[in-house]
Coordinates of C-alpha atoms in Angstrom, one line a residue:
Chain A
X196 CA 26.8 -11.5 -28.4
X197 CA 23.8 -9.4 -29.5
X198 CA 22.7 -9.3 -25.9
X199 CA 26.0 -8.4 -24.7
X200 CA 26.5 -5.7 -27.1
X201 CA 23.2 -4.1 -26.1
X202 CA 24.1 -4.4 -22.2
X203 CA 27.4 -2.3 -23.3
X204 CA 25.5 0.3 -25.2
X205 CA 23.2 0.7 -22.2
X206 CA 26.1 1.1 -19.8
X207 CA 28.1 3.6 -22.0
X208 CA 24.5 5.4 -22.4
X209 CA 23.9 5.4 -18.6
X210 CA 27.3 6.9 -17.8
X211 CA 28.1 8.7 -20.7
X212 CA 24.8 11.0 -21.0
X213 CA 25.3 12.3 -17.5
X214 CA 28.7 13.1 -17.9
X215 CA 27.9 14.8 -21.1
X216 CA 25.2 16.7 -19.3
X217 CA 27.7 17.8 -16.3
X218 CA 30.1 18.8 -19.0
X219 CA 27.6 21.1 -20.5
X220 CA 26.7 22.6 -17.3
X221 CA 30.4 23.4 -16.7
X222 CA 30.8 24.7 -20.2
X223 CA 27.8 27.3 -19.9
X224 CA 28.6 28.1 -16.5
X225 CA 32.2 28.9 -17.1
X226 CA 30.9 31.0 -20.1
X227 CA 29.1 33.0 -17.7
X228 CA 32.3 33.2 -15.6
X229 CA 31.1 31.3 -12.7
X230 CA 33.1 30.7 -9.6
X231 CA 33.2 27.5 -7.7
X232 CA 31.3 29.1 -5.0
X233 CA 28.5 30.1 -7.3
X234 CA 28.2 26.4 -8.4
X235 CA 28.1 25.5 -4.8
X236 CA 25.3 28.0 -4.4
X237 CA 23.1 26.6 -7.1
X238 CA 23.6 23.2 -5.7
X239 CA 22.8 24.2 -2.0
X240 CA 19.6 26.2 -3.1
X241 CA 18.6 23.2 -5.3
X242 CA 18.8 20.9 -2.4
X243 CA 16.5 23.3 -0.5
X244 CA 13.9 23.1 -3.2
X245 CA 14.4 19.5 -3.5
X246 CA 13.6 18.9 0.1
X247 CA 10.0 20.4 -0.6
X248 CA 9.5 18.4 -3.9
X249 CA 10.5 15.2 -1.9
X250 CA 7.7 15.9 0.8
X251 CA 5.3 16.6 -2.0
X252 CA 6.4 13.5 -3.8
X253 CA 5.8 11.2 -0.5
X254 CA 2.2 12.4 -0.7
X255 CA 1.8 11.3 -4.3
X256 CA 3.6 7.8 -3.3
X257 CA 1.3 7.1 -0.4
X258 CA -2.0 7.9 -2.0
X259 CA -0.9 5.8 -5.2
X260 CA 0.3 3.1 -3.3
X261 CA -2.7 2.5 -1.2
X262 CA -5.3 3.6 -3.7
X263 CA -3.9 3.4 -7.0
X264 CA -4.9 7.0 -7.8
X265 CA -2.4 9.7 -8.9
X266 CA -3.8 12.7 -6.7
X267 CA -3.3 15.7 -8.7
X268 CA -4.9 17.6 -5.6
X269 CA -1.9 17.3 -4.1
X270 CA -0.5 20.8 -5.1
X271 CA -3.8 22.3 -3.4
X272 CA -2.7 20.7 0.0
X273 CA 0.8 22.7 -0.4
X274 CA -1.0 25.9 -1.2
X275 CA -3.5 25.5 1.6
X276 CA -1.0 24.8 4.2
X277 CA 1.2 27.9 3.1
X278 CA -1.9 30.2 2.9
X279 CA -3.7 29.0 6.1
X280 CA -0.4 29.4 8.1
X281 CA 0.2 32.8 6.7
X282 CA -3.4 33.8 7.6
X283 CA -3.7 32.4 11.1
X284 CA -0.1 34.2 11.5
X285 CA -1.8 37.4 11.1
X286 CA -4.6 36.8 13.4
X287 CA -4.3 39.1 16.6
X288 CA -3.5 36.2 19.0
X289 CA -2.6 37.1 22.3
X290 CA 1.2 35.5 22.2
X291 CA 4.6 36.2 21.0
X292 CA 5.7 35.9 17.5
X293 CA 7.3 32.5 18.2
X294 CA 4.0 31.0 19.6
X295 CA 2.1 32.6 16.7
X296 CA 4.2 30.7 14.2
X297 CA 3.7 27.3 16.0
X298 CA 0.2 28.0 16.4
X299 CA 0.0 28.8 12.6
X300 CA 2.1 25.9 11.6
X301 CA -0.1 23.3 13.8
X302 CA -3.4 24.9 12.7
X303 CA -2.6 25.0 9.0
X304 CA -1.5 21.3 8.9
X305 CA -4.3 20.2 10.9
X306 CA -6.8 22.1 8.9
X307 CA -5.3 20.9 5.5
X308 CA -5.5 17.4 6.7
X309 CA -9.0 17.8 7.5
X310 CA -9.5 19.1 3.9
X311 CA -7.7 15.8 2.7
X312 CA -10.1 13.8 4.5
X313 CA -13.0 15.6 3.3
X314 CA -11.8 15.4 -0.3
X315 CA -11.3 11.7 0.0
X316 CA -14.8 11.3 1.5
X317 CA -16.8 13.6 -0.6
X318 CA -15.2 13.0 -3.9
X319 CA -13.0 9.9 -4.2
X320 CA -15.2 7.5 -1.9
X321 CA -18.5 8.1 -3.7
X322 CA -16.8 7.1 -6.9
X323 CA -14.7 4.3 -5.6
X324 CA -16.1 1.7 -8.1
X325 CA -15.0 3.9 -11.0
X326 CA -11.8 3.3 -13.1
X327 CA -8.5 4.7 -11.8
X328 CA -8.5 7.3 -14.8
X329 CA -11.8 8.6 -13.7
X330 CA -10.7 9.2 -10.2
X331 CA -7.5 10.8 -11.4
X332 CA -9.5 13.4 -13.5
X333 CA -11.6 13.8 -10.3
X334 CA -8.6 15.0 -8.5
X335 CA -7.8 17.3 -11.2
X336 CA -11.2 18.9 -10.9
X337 CA -10.6 19.0 -7.1
X338 CA -7.5 21.0 -7.5
X339 CA -9.0 23.5 -9.7
X340 CA -12.1 23.8 -7.5
X341 CA -9.8 24.4 -4.4
X342 CA -7.6 26.8 -6.4
X343 CA -10.7 28.7 -7.4
X344 CA -11.9 29.0 -3.9
X345 CA -8.3 30.1 -2.7
X346 CA -8.7 32.8 -5.3
X347 CA -12.0 34.0 -4.0
X348 CA -10.8 34.0 -0.3
X349 CA -7.3 35.4 -0.5
X350 CA -7.5 37.2 -3.7
X351 CA -4.2 37.4 -6.3
X352 CA -2.1 39.1 -3.9
X353 CA 0.8 36.9 -2.4
X354 CA 0.8 36.6 1.3
X355 CA 3.9 36.7 3.7
X356 CA 5.2 34.4 6.3
X357 CA 8.3 35.3 8.3
X358 CA 11.5 33.0 8.7
X359 CA 11.2 30.7 11.6
X360 CA 14.3 31.8 13.2
X361 CA 17.1 34.5 12.3
X362 CA 20.2 32.5 13.1
X363 CA 21.1 35.7 15.1
X364 CA 22.1 37.7 12.1
X365 CA 20.2 40.7 10.6
X366 CA 19.9 39.2 7.2
X367 CA 19.1 35.7 8.4
X368 CA 21.8 33.8 6.6
X369 CA 25.4 32.5 7.4
X370 CA 28.4 32.2 5.0
X371 CA 30.3 29.0 4.8
X372 CA 33.3 29.7 2.5
X373 CA 31.5 32.0 0.2
X374 CA 28.2 30.3 0.1
X375 CA 25.2 31.8 1.5
X376 CA 22.9 29.6 3.6
X377 CA 19.5 30.9 4.7
X378 CA 18.5 30.1 8.2
X379 CA 15.2 28.9 6.6
X380 CA 16.9 26.3 4.6
X381 CA 18.1 24.6 7.8
X382 CA 14.6 24.5 8.8
X383 CA 13.5 23.0 5.4
X384 CA 16.3 20.3 5.6
X385 CA 15.5 19.6 9.4
X386 CA 11.8 19.4 8.9
X387 CA 12.1 17.1 5.9
X388 CA 14.7 14.7 8.0
X389 CA 12.4 14.6 10.8
X390 CA 9.3 13.8 8.5
X391 CA 11.3 11.0 7.0
X392 CA 12.3 9.6 10.3
X393 CA 8.7 9.7 11.6
X394 CA 7.3 8.1 8.4
X395 CA 9.9 5.3 8.5
X396 CA 8.8 4.6 11.9
X397 CA 5.1 4.8 11.3
X398 CA 5.2 2.3 8.3
X399 CA 7.9 0.2 10.1
X400 CA 6.5 0.1 13.7
X401 CA 3.0 0.8 13.9
X402 CA 0.0 -1.6 13.2
X403 CA -1.7 1.4 11.2
X404 CA 1.4 1.8 9.1
X405 CA 1.8 -1.9 8.4
X406 CA -1.9 -2.2 7.4
X407 CA -1.2 0.7 5.1
X408 CA 1.7 -1.3 3.5
X409 CA -0.3 -4.3 3.4
X410 CA -3.0 -2.5 1.4
X411 CA -0.3 -1.2 -0.9
X412 CA 1.1 -4.8 -1.6
X413 CA -2.1 -6.7 -1.7
X414 CA -5.4 -5.0 -1.3
X415 CA -7.4 -8.2 -1.4
X416 CA -5.3 -10.0 1.1
X417 CA -5.3 -6.8 3.3
X418 CA -9.1 -7.0 3.2
X419 CA -9.2 -10.5 4.3
X420 CA -7.1 -9.5 7.4
X421 CA -9.8 -7.2 8.4
X422 CA -8.1 -4.1 7.1
X423 CA -10.8 -1.7 5.8
X424 CA -9.5 -0.3 2.7
X425 CA -11.9 2.4 2.8
X426 CA -10.5 3.6 5.9
X427 CA -7.0 3.2 4.7
X428 CA -7.8 5.3 1.3
X429 CA -8.9 8.2 3.8
X430 CA -5.8 7.8 5.9
X431 CA -3.6 7.9 2.8
X432 CA -5.2 11.2 1.8
X433 CA -4.9 12.6 5.3
X434 CA -1.5 11.7 5.2
X435 CA -0.7 13.3 1.9
X436 CA -2.5 16.4 2.7
X437 CA -0.3 16.9 5.9
X438 CA 2.9 16.2 4.2
X439 CA 1.9 18.8 1.4
X440 CA 0.8 21.3 3.8
X441 CA 4.2 20.9 5.8
X442 CA 6.0 21.2 2.6
X443 CA 4.0 24.5 1.9
X444 CA 4.5 26.0 5.3
X445 CA 8.4 25.5 5.6
X446 CA 8.6 27.1 1.9
X447 CA 6.4 30.1 2.6
X448 CA 9.3 32.3 4.1
X449 CA 11.4 31.6 1.1
X450 CA 8.5 31.7 -1.4
X451 CA 5.8 33.9 -0.8
X452 CA 2.4 31.9 -0.7
X453 CA 0.0 32.6 -3.5
X454 CA -3.2 31.0 -4.5
X455 CA -2.0 29.5 -7.6
X456 CA 1.4 28.1 -6.2
X457 CA 0.0 24.5 -6.0
X458 CA 0.1 24.0 -9.7
X459 CA 3.9 24.3 -10.1
X460 CA 4.8 22.6 -6.9
X461 CA 2.3 19.8 -7.2
X462 CA 3.6 19.2 -10.7
X463 CA 7.3 19.2 -9.3
X464 CA 6.4 16.7 -6.7
X465 CA 4.7 14.6 -9.2
X466 CA 7.8 14.5 -11.5
X467 CA 9.9 13.8 -8.4
X468 CA 7.6 10.7 -7.5
X469 CA 7.8 9.5 -11.2
X470 CA 11.6 9.8 -11.0
X471 CA 11.4 7.4 -8.0
X472 CA 9.2 5.1 -9.8
X473 CA 6.0 6.2 -8.0
X474 CA 6.0 3.4 -5.6
X475 CA 8.8 4.0 -3.3
X476 CA 9.4 6.5 -0.6
X477 CA 13.3 6.4 -0.3
X478 CA 13.2 6.8 -4.2
X479 CA 10.7 9.6 -4.3
X480 CA 12.9 11.4 -1.7
X481 CA 16.0 11.0 -3.8
X482 CA 13.9 12.2 -6.8
X483 CA 13.1 15.2 -5.3
X484 CA 16.2 16.3 -4.1
X485 CA 17.7 15.3 -7.6
X486 CA 15.2 17.3 -9.2
X487 CA 15.8 20.2 -7.1
X488 CA 19.5 20.4 -7.9
X489 CA 19.0 19.5 -11.4
X490 CA 16.8 22.3 -12.3
X491 CA 18.6 24.9 -10.1
X492 CA 21.7 24.2 -11.7
X493 CA 20.2 24.0 -15.4
X494 CA 18.5 27.4 -14.7
X495 CA 21.5 28.9 -13.3
X496 CA 23.8 28.2 -16.1
X497 CA 21.0 29.2 -18.8
X498 CA 18.2 31.5 -17.8
X499 CA 16.5 31.6 -14.6
X500 CA 13.1 32.4 -16.3
X501 CA 13.1 29.1 -17.9
X502 CA 13.5 26.9 -14.6
X503 CA 10.1 25.2 -14.7
X504 CA 10.9 23.6 -18.4
X505 CA 13.6 21.3 -16.6
X506 CA 11.3 19.5 -14.6
X507 CA 9.1 18.6 -17.6
X508 CA 12.0 17.6 -19.8
X509 CA 13.0 15.3 -17.0
X510 CA 9.3 13.8 -16.7
X511 CA 9.2 13.2 -20.6
X512 CA 12.6 11.7 -20.5
X513 CA 11.7 9.3 -17.5
X514 CA 8.5 8.4 -19.0
X515 CA 10.1 7.5 -22.2
X516 CA 13.1 5.5 -21.0
X517 CA 12.8 4.9 -17.4
X518 CA 9.3 4.5 -16.5
X519 CA 10.2 2.2 -13.6
X520 CA 12.2 5.0 -11.9
X521 CA 15.8 6.0 -11.7
X522 CA 16.7 3.7 -8.9
X523 CA 14.8 0.4 -9.5
X524 CA 15.9 -2.3 -11.7
X525 CA 12.6 -3.5 -13.1
X526 CA 9.4 -4.1 -11.4
X527 CA 10.9 -5.3 -8.1
X528 CA 10.4 -2.2 -6.2
X529 CA 9.5 -2.2 -2.4
X530 CA 6.3 -0.5 -2.2
X531 CA 5.7 2.4 0.5
Chain B
X178 CA -24.6 -25.4 12.9
X179 CA -21.6 -23.0 12.8
X180 CA -22.0 -21.8 9.1
X181 CA -25.0 -22.2 6.8
X182 CA -25.5 -21.1 3.3
X183 CA -29.1 -21.1 2.0
X184 CA -29.8 -20.7 -1.8
X185 CA -26.7 -18.6 -2.4
X186 CA -26.2 -17.0 -5.9
X187 CA -23.1 -14.9 -6.6
X188 CA -22.3 -13.1 -10.1
X189 CA -19.2 -11.7 -11.5
X190 CA -20.8 -8.8 -13.3
X191 CA -23.5 -10.7 -15.6
X192 CA -21.8 -13.9 -15.1
X193 CA -23.4 -16.2 -12.6
X194 CA -20.9 -17.9 -10.6
X195 CA -22.8 -19.8 -8.0
X196 CA -26.3 -21.1 -8.4
X197 CA -28.5 -21.6 -5.2
X198 CA -25.8 -23.1 -3.2
X199 CA -26.8 -24.6 0.1
X200 CA -24.4 -26.3 2.5
X201 CA -23.5 -26.1 6.0
X202 CA -20.4 -26.7 8.4
X203 CA -20.9 -28.0 12.0
X204 CA -18.6 -26.7 14.7
X205 CA -15.4 -29.1 14.8
X206 CA -16.0 -30.5 11.2
X207 CA -13.7 -30.5 8.4
X208 CA -15.8 -30.1 5.4
X209 CA -14.2 -30.8 1.9
X210 CA -15.2 -28.9 -1.1
X211 CA -14.3 -30.4 -4.2
X212 CA -14.9 -29.9 -8.2
X213 CA -13.1 -29.1 -11.4
X214 CA -11.3 -26.0 -12.3
X215 CA -13.9 -23.1 -12.7
X216 CA -16.6 -24.9 -10.9
X217 CA -17.0 -21.9 -8.5
X218 CA -15.0 -23.2 -5.3
X219 CA -12.9 -20.1 -4.9
X220 CA -16.1 -18.0 -5.5
X221 CA -17.9 -19.7 -2.8
X222 CA -15.2 -18.9 -0.4
X223 CA -15.0 -15.3 -1.4
X224 CA -18.7 -15.0 -1.1
X225 CA -18.4 -16.3 2.5
X226 CA -15.8 -14.0 3.6
X227 CA -17.3 -11.1 1.9
X228 CA -15.0 -10.2 -0.8
X229 CA -18.1 -10.9 -3.0
X230 CA -21.6 -10.2 -1.9
X231 CA -24.1 -12.7 -2.8
X232 CA -27.1 -11.3 -4.8
X233 CA -29.3 -14.0 -3.7
X234 CA -29.6 -16.2 -0.7
X235 CA -28.3 -15.7 2.9
X236 CA -25.3 -16.8 4.8
X237 CA -25.6 -17.5 8.4
X238 CA -22.6 -17.8 10.8
X239 CA -23.1 -18.6 14.5
X240 CA -26.6 -17.5 14.4
X241 CA -26.1 -14.1 12.5
X242 CA -26.9 -13.2 8.9
X243 CA -23.4 -12.1 7.6
X244 CA -24.6 -11.9 3.8
X245 CA -24.3 -8.0 3.7
X246 CA -21.3 -7.7 6.1
X247 CA -17.8 -6.4 5.0
X248 CA -14.7 -8.6 5.1
X249 CA -13.4 -6.7 8.1
X250 CA -16.6 -7.4 9.9
X251 CA -16.8 -11.2 9.0
X252 CA -13.1 -11.7 10.2
X253 CA -13.9 -10.0 13.4
X254 CA -16.9 -12.4 13.8
X255 CA -14.3 -15.3 13.4
X256 CA -14.0 -16.4 9.8
X257 CA -10.6 -16.4 8.4
X258 CA -10.1 -17.1 4.7
X259 CA -6.7 -18.1 3.6
X260 CA -6.9 -17.4 0.0
X261 CA -5.8 -19.1 -3.2
X262 CA -2.1 -18.6 -4.1
X263 CA -1.2 -17.8 -0.7
X264 CA -1.3 -13.9 -1.2
X265 CA 1.2 -13.3 1.6
X266 CA 2.8 -9.9 1.8
X267 CA 5.9 -10.7 -0.2
X268 CA 8.0 -7.5 0.7
X269 CA 7.4 -7.7 4.3
X270 CA 8.8 -9.9 7.1
X271 CA 7.2 -13.2 8.1
X272 CA 6.9 -11.5 11.6
X273 CA 5.0 -8.7 10.1
X274 CA 2.6 -11.0 7.9
X275 CA 1.6 -12.7 11.0
X276 CA 1.1 -9.7 12.9
X277 CA -1.1 -8.5 10.2
X278 CA -3.1 -11.8 10.5
X279 CA -4.2 -10.6 14.1
X280 CA -4.9 -7.1 12.7
X281 CA -8.7 -7.1 13.6
X282 CA -8.1 -8.2 17.0
X283 CA -4.7 -6.3 17.7
X284 CA -6.4 -3.5 19.5
X285 CA -8.9 -5.7 21.3
X286 CA -6.6 -8.4 22.7
X287 CA -3.4 -6.5 23.1
X288 CA 0.2 -7.1 21.8
X289 CA 1.0 -9.6 24.6
X290 CA -2.0 -12.0 23.5
X291 CA -1.0 -11.7 19.9
X292 CA 2.5 -12.6 20.5
X293 CA 1.5 -15.5 22.6
X294 CA -0.5 -16.8 19.8
X295 CA 2.4 -16.4 17.4
X296 CA 4.5 -18.7 19.8
X297 CA 1.7 -21.1 19.4
X298 CA 1.8 -20.8 15.6
X299 CA 5.5 -21.2 15.6
X300 CA 5.2 -24.6 17.5
X301 CA 3.0 -25.7 14.6
X302 CA 5.3 -24.4 11.9
X303 CA 8.7 -24.2 13.6
X304 CA 10.3 -23.2 10.2
X305 CA 8.6 -19.9 10.4
X306 CA 10.2 -19.1 13.6
X307 CA 13.7 -19.5 12.1
X308 CA 12.5 -17.2 9.2
X309 CA 10.9 -14.8 11.4
X310 CA 13.0 -11.6 10.0
X311 CA 13.1 -12.8 6.6
X312 CA 11.1 -11.3 3.7
X313 CA 8.2 -13.3 3.2
X314 CA 8.7 -13.4 -0.7
X315 CA 12.1 -14.8 -0.4
X316 CA 10.9 -18.1 0.9
X317 CA 10.2 -21.2 -0.7
X318 CA 6.6 -21.8 -2.1
X319 CA 6.0 -24.5 0.6
X320 CA 7.2 -21.9 3.4
X321 CA 5.1 -19.3 1.9
X322 CA 1.9 -21.7 2.0
X323 CA 2.9 -22.5 5.6
X324 CA 3.0 -18.6 6.2
X325 CA -0.4 -18.2 4.9
X326 CA -2.0 -20.9 6.7
X327 CA -0.3 -19.4 9.9
X328 CA -1.3 -16.0 9.2
X329 CA -4.9 -17.2 9.1
X330 CA -4.5 -18.9 12.4
X331 CA -3.3 -15.6 13.8
X332 CA -7.0 -14.5 13.5
X333 CA -7.9 -17.0 16.0
X334 CA -10.9 -18.0 14.0
X335 CA -13.8 -20.2 14.9
X336 CA -14.1 -21.1 11.1
X337 CA -11.1 -21.4 8.7
X338 CA -11.4 -21.3 4.8
X339 CA -8.5 -23.2 3.2
X340 CA -8.4 -22.3 -0.4
X341 CA -6.2 -25.0 -2.4
X342 CA -3.4 -25.4 0.2
X343 CA -1.7 -27.9 -1.8
X344 CA -1.5 -25.8 -5.1
X345 CA 1.6 -26.1 -6.8
X346 CA 3.6 -27.9 -3.9
X347 CA 5.9 -31.0 -3.7
X348 CA 4.4 -34.0 -2.4
X349 CA 6.2 -34.1 0.6
X350 CA 5.3 -30.7 1.7
X351 CA 1.6 -31.4 0.7
X352 CA 1.8 -34.0 3.2
X353 CA 3.3 -31.9 5.8
X354 CA 0.4 -29.5 5.3
X355 CA -2.4 -32.2 5.5
X356 CA -0.5 -33.3 8.9
X357 CA -1.1 -29.8 10.3
X358 CA -4.7 -29.6 9.0
X359 CA -5.2 -33.0 11.0
X360 CA -3.5 -31.6 13.9
X361 CA -5.7 -28.7 13.9
X362 CA -8.8 -30.7 13.6
X363 CA -7.4 -32.5 17.0
X364 CA -7.4 -29.1 18.5
X365 CA -11.2 -28.4 17.5
X366 CA -10.5 -25.9 14.7
X367 CA -13.4 -26.1 12.3
X368 CA -12.2 -26.1 8.5
X369 CA -13.9 -25.6 5.2
X370 CA -11.3 -27.0 2.7
X371 CA -11.3 -26.5 -0.8
X372 CA -9.0 -28.7 -3.0
X373 CA -8.0 -30.1 -6.2
X374 CA -6.4 -32.8 -4.5
X375 CA -9.8 -34.6 -3.8
X376 CA -8.6 -38.0 -2.4
X377 CA -6.4 -36.1 0.4
X378 CA -9.2 -33.7 1.1
X379 CA -11.7 -36.3 1.5
X380 CA -9.5 -38.7 3.6
X381 CA -9.2 -36.0 5.9
X382 CA -12.7 -34.6 6.1
X383 CA -15.9 -35.6 7.9
X384 CA -18.2 -34.6 5.0
X385 CA -17.8 -33.3 1.7
X386 CA -19.5 -31.3 -1.4
X387 CA -19.1 -31.7 -5.0
X388 CA -19.4 -28.5 -6.9
X389 CA -20.1 -28.7 -10.5
X390 CA -20.7 -25.6 -12.7
X391 CA -21.6 -23.3 -9.6
X392 CA -24.0 -26.0 -8.4
X393 CA -23.9 -28.5 -5.5
X394 CA -24.2 -31.8 -7.5
X395 CA -23.4 -34.4 -4.7
X396 CA -23.0 -34.3 -0.9
X397 CA -22.4 -36.7 1.9
X398 CA -20.1 -38.1 4.3
X399 CA -16.4 -38.2 3.2
X400 CA -16.4 -41.9 3.3
X401 CA -19.4 -42.1 1.1
X402 CA -17.9 -39.8 -1.6
X403 CA -14.6 -41.7 -1.6
X404 CA -16.5 -44.8 -2.6
X405 CA -19.1 -43.1 -5.1
X406 CA -18.3 -44.4 -8.6
X407 CA -19.2 -40.8 -10.1
X408 CA -16.9 -39.1 -7.7
X409 CA -14.0 -41.8 -8.4
X410 CA -14.5 -41.5 -12.3
X411 CA -14.5 -37.6 -12.2
X412 CA -12.1 -36.8 -9.3
X413 CA -10.2 -39.7 -8.1
X414 CA -8.9 -40.9 -11.4
X415 CA -10.9 -43.7 -11.9
X416 CA -11.1 -47.1 -10.0
X417 CA -7.7 -47.3 -8.8
X418 CA -7.3 -48.3 -5.1
X419 CA -6.5 -45.2 -2.8
X420 CA -2.9 -44.3 -2.6
X421 CA -1.7 -41.9 0.0
X422 CA -1.6 -38.2 -0.9

C-alpha cells in the first residue's frame, strides 16, 4: 500500500510540477501582454541556443564516457573555435567572402581539435594514474589558462563573424506567421543535425567508434581486445574539441565571440549533459534543446538579465532529484 | 615452449599476489590451473595478458619477452584473454562484440577475413548466429559465456587464456562449454584454463598446476594430479570416484 502511494505521489509530482511551471510562465507572460507570436519567438530562439548547448554537451558526454573525466575545459574549445574562426576570416586571403568563411571554419575546427589533443597529451595523460577528481581539477586549470592566453592574444574586445548566408533578404531574416527566423538559425539547426547523423554513423558503423563505445562500457575488456585506452582518451578529447569548436563557430554570427564566452557556454553544455544523465548522447541533445527553451522562455517572461540563473537552478534541481538524468529510469542507460 | 613464466611476482599495491611463479605451456596443450578462491589464478592471467605488470620475473611468449608490453601489444602477438565474469559489451550487439574481438587485426587482415572467421565461430556456437543482432546483455548467462569465448576466438590467438568459463552456469551448459574446449584442442588450439571445477578441468587438460597463496604448490600431468591424494582432498571433494562434470 505504502509503495503504491509513493508511486502515486511521484506521478502527481512528475506531471504536476511541469504543469504548474507552464501555468506560471503563461501567467507572467500574459501580465506582460505577450501575444502567441512572442511565446513562439521565445521557443524558437531557445531551440537555437539549445542546439549549441547540445553540441557542447556531446563533448562532455564523449569525454566522460571514455575517460570518466568531466572536462571543464570544454568551454575553452567553444571560445577557441569562435575566436580562431573570426581571426582567420579577417586575414587578407585571396578568395571571396564565401570561401574565406569556409577556410575560417575548417581551420578553426582543425586548430581547436589539435589543442584538444595537446591538452590530453600534456595535462591528462601524464596524470592518468590520479583520481578522477584530480583530473577534473586539472581541466578547470586548463580552462583558466586557455582563457588567460585568449585574453592576452585577443584582448577584451568582442570580435565579429558574419552570418553564413543572408536568405536573400537585407536583414538576414524571414518571417513565418509573425515569428522572426534568422538565417543563421537554420545554419545552427542544420549543422547540429548533420553532426548528430555523423556521430551516430561514427559510433555505430566504424570500428574506431565501436572501440570508443567498448571503452565506455568496460575499459578492462576493451584493453583485452587490444584497444588502446590511451589512444581512445586522446580521441575523445579531439572529438570533444571539434564539437565545441563547431558549436562556437556557428554561434559566432549570433553572439559575438569574446575571450570569456567559454565559461558561460561550457557550463550550459555541462548542465545539458547532466540533464541527459551524462552518459547518453541522445539524452544530452534533448537536454540541450530543453535547457535552451526553458531558459529563454523563463528569461522572456521575467527579466532577460537573469537568464543564466535558470540553467543553474535546473542543475541543482536535477542533481538533487534526478541525478540519473531526465530520461533514464535508473542506471540502465546505454552509454555513448 | 609457447609460453614460459620465470619467477614471476605480481603485486596489487603493497600486497603480493603472485610469488615467484614459474610455469610453461607447450604449443597444442591444454594446461589447467586450479586453486582455491584468492589463490592468485586470475592475477596470474592478468599478468600474462598485460593488465598487470609483473614486478619481478619474466614472461616469454614465442621467444619474446612480453613482461613489459601493453595488453594491446600482447593480444597482437597472439594471446587472447577471456576474462572472468565474461565482461562482454552488454549494450552492444553480439555481432559488434565479435567484431571487437578482432579489433587488433581488423586493419591488418581486412573485414572479409574477419567476417570469414565469424562464420567459423558461428559454426562452433550456432546459437550466436541466431542472436547476431541481439544486445549481448539481454542473453542468458550461458549464451553470454559462449559469446565471451567466441569473442576471444575472434582474435585468432595462438594461446587462449580462459578464466573460469563455468562460473555460475548450469551443469548442462558447462558440459557444452567443455565440449567446445575439447573441440578446440582437436583443432590445435593451445589453452591455459583456470577453473574452480577442478575435476572437469583436469579431465580435459594435458597438464596442470595447483596454485596456493600465490605460489605453485604442485604440478604434473593431469592424470597424476587427478590421482594425487592432496589434490583429491583439497579440490576434488575427497576420495569419491569421479563423476562426469
